[in-house]
Amino acid sequence: MTEAEGRKPLSDEVRGTFEAETTSEFAIPGGLAVPRGGPETTSEFAVPRGLEVPQQSGAEAEGSAFSPPRTYSAGQAPPAFTPPAGVPVVSLTKDVPWQDRMRTMLRMPVAERPAPEPPPKTEEGGPAVPRVLDLTLRIGELLLAGGEGAEDVEAAMFAVCRSYGLDRCEPNVTFTLLSISYQPSLVDDPVTASRTVRRRATDYTRLAAVFQLVDDLSDPVTHISLEESYRRLAEIRRNRHPYPTWVLTAASGLLAGAASVLVGGGALVFVAAAIGAMLGDRLAWLCAGRGLPEFYQFTVAAMPPAAIGVALTVAHVDVKASAVITGGLFALLPGRALVAGVQDGLTGFYITASARLLEVMYLFVGIVVGVLVVLYFGVNLGAKLNPDAGLSIEERPLWQLTASMLLSLTFAVLLQQERSTVLAVTLNGGVAWSVYGAMHYAGGLSPVASTAAAAGLVGLFGQLLSRYRFASALPYTTAAIGPLLPGSATYFGLLAIAQNDVNKGLVSLATAASLAMAIAIGVNLGSEISRLFLRIGSAEKRRAAKRTRGF
């Protein structure tokens, strides 16, 4: 008998009994059936049977987390966080520049910022958020590349976003990276964009044009579309420098000559310093065209003035050779980057401040290397350079005042400033040197204190002039601090190091660093003092400027 023949088919009765007893593997076995009289326990957070907490009669049911507790009494209410009169409405004065209004709101918490009062300048169907953020980043890139402080760049970016109705924005600025985040509401995903700043160019004319664009965007009366803003931004980028190359070269020579007269030089020293500075400028342009980094450009530019000063000493020409070298250093010292770095540090942007100050240090080291190489060969050739010549600077008030104003004028040309601002910054530079000379030469005060006071007045007047014209304060302050730069202290420190007197050289270089910090802090302090007298808003706004005070 085969296996197939041995299998007998099941009868219908047996098959029905087998199918009735065969159930799912999740079925409850016989004898363990749960009575279905009440609701089944389904949630794992439910209280097991027998552990229910007995509630007293009259107890209120468990309510929402926002409902007041049982022990709350309206008659004996605890002290509330909200004042009885309500939270005061924050209102900003409209007739102040947009920089102050935006800076005040950036220092506020997001929940306390006032909503934009004018209707948002949006396109049809709502604002194009990615395009608005892109425009904001491009404007911030031009400002940061032009040397503007990080806080002012953030204020400008916030003003652009706010002008198009994007009031829940958070800009963030570092030395090489710009980013901005916009969150439409608490339940929507934020939109974030960023842009890298790779090239930096000193052009205060372009900086003023960008400030004018932001000012027009912040005006509640005018309406500038995104297309119009992009068109104006493209024109600003294509804008040519107001001065040709040969004017810049001549300005660097006149700056060095004026600086040499400022420290006691005569007519021959003026010509020698001018020639050396112009040669250094041309060599720096050549290195830049070859793609060399800025460090080597400063190193090469510092060599011709030092070489001419050493050559005059070796040739026994009766001139003040130290004034020739000092004048060449005045045209190279990075005062603009130093002021911006210290300003960022004082306003709380420590990463950007550290990067700017590190840039200043590298540029200064490049100048030191270029001058030290020339001085080292000059000392070995028998050049009789006297490191104590800086102690015998003649007091010539009229000549020095004229030289300081010429120095500020040429410095403004090198910064590519608008021609309408050159006269104001020239007068501001003359005021700075007058205050310094009166305090140091006539009053007998230390050069550090005199420099700080003069730089404070430069910052004060520069801030007031910029508020009068609704523009950036940099064109009115950077060139005016030119006569205060520590060129002579830097030179005599390098000369002492070249003559193996390291201790004396380090002391002189420390004095130069102190003077530089006094300039930067004085300029920033003068700017902050001017803001104390500007009417920004109600008294409640002063809390927006508070910091953590270290804890």
mmCIF file of C-alpha atoms in Angstrom, residues 7 12 20 120 146 155 185 193 195 228-229 244 247 253 260 314 321 357 381 388-389 448 451 488 520 528:
data_model
loop_
_atom_site.group_PDB
_atom_site.id
_atom_site.type_symbol
_atom_site.label_atom_id
_atom_site.label_comp_id
_atom_site.label_asym_id
_atom_site.label_seq_id
_atom_site.Cartn_x
_atom_site.Cartn_y
_atom_site.Cartn_z
ATOM 1 C CA ARG A 7 -4.211 8.736 3.730
ATOM 2 C CA ASP A 12 -17.155 16.650 7.356
ATOM 3 C CA ALA A 20 -13.798 25.233 15.366
ATOM 4 C CA PRO A 120 5.135 95.397 5.290
ATOM 5 C CA GLY A 146 34.177 97.526 3.882
ATOM 6 C CA ALA A 155 21.598 96.279 12.621
ATOM 7 C CA SER A 185 5.733 81.547 13.554
ATOM 8 C CA ALA A 193 20.724 81.303 4.815
ATOM 9 C CA ARG A 195 27.137 83.807 2.980
ATOM 10 C CA GLU A 228 14.674 97.831 -7.360
ATOM 11 C CA SER A 229 16.839 96.930 -4.360
ATOM 12 C CA PRO A 244 42.426 106.841 -9.882
ATOM 13 C CA VAL A 247 46.038 109.824 -7.042
ATOM 14 C CA GLY A 253 53.462 109.981 -0.521
ATOM 15 C CA SER A 260 57.529 113.190 8.838
ATOM 16 C CA VAL A 314 75.159 106.371 5.562
ATOM 17 C CA ALA A 321 66.527 110.121 9.104
ATOM 18 C CA LEU A 357 42.947 91.869 16.114
ATOM 19 C CA LEU A 381 76.882 99.067 7.162
ATOM 20 C CA ASP A 388 66.979 108.475 21.539
ATOM 21 C CA ALA A 389 66.074 110.944 18.785
ATOM 22 C CA VAL A 448 48.557 107.660 26.324
ATOM 23 C CA THR A 451 45.826 110.225 22.791
ATOM 24 C CA SER A 488 57.476 106.994 15.993
ATOM 25 C CA ALA A 520 40.566 102.487 19.586
ATOM 26 C CA GLU A 528 28.918 105.695 22.985
#
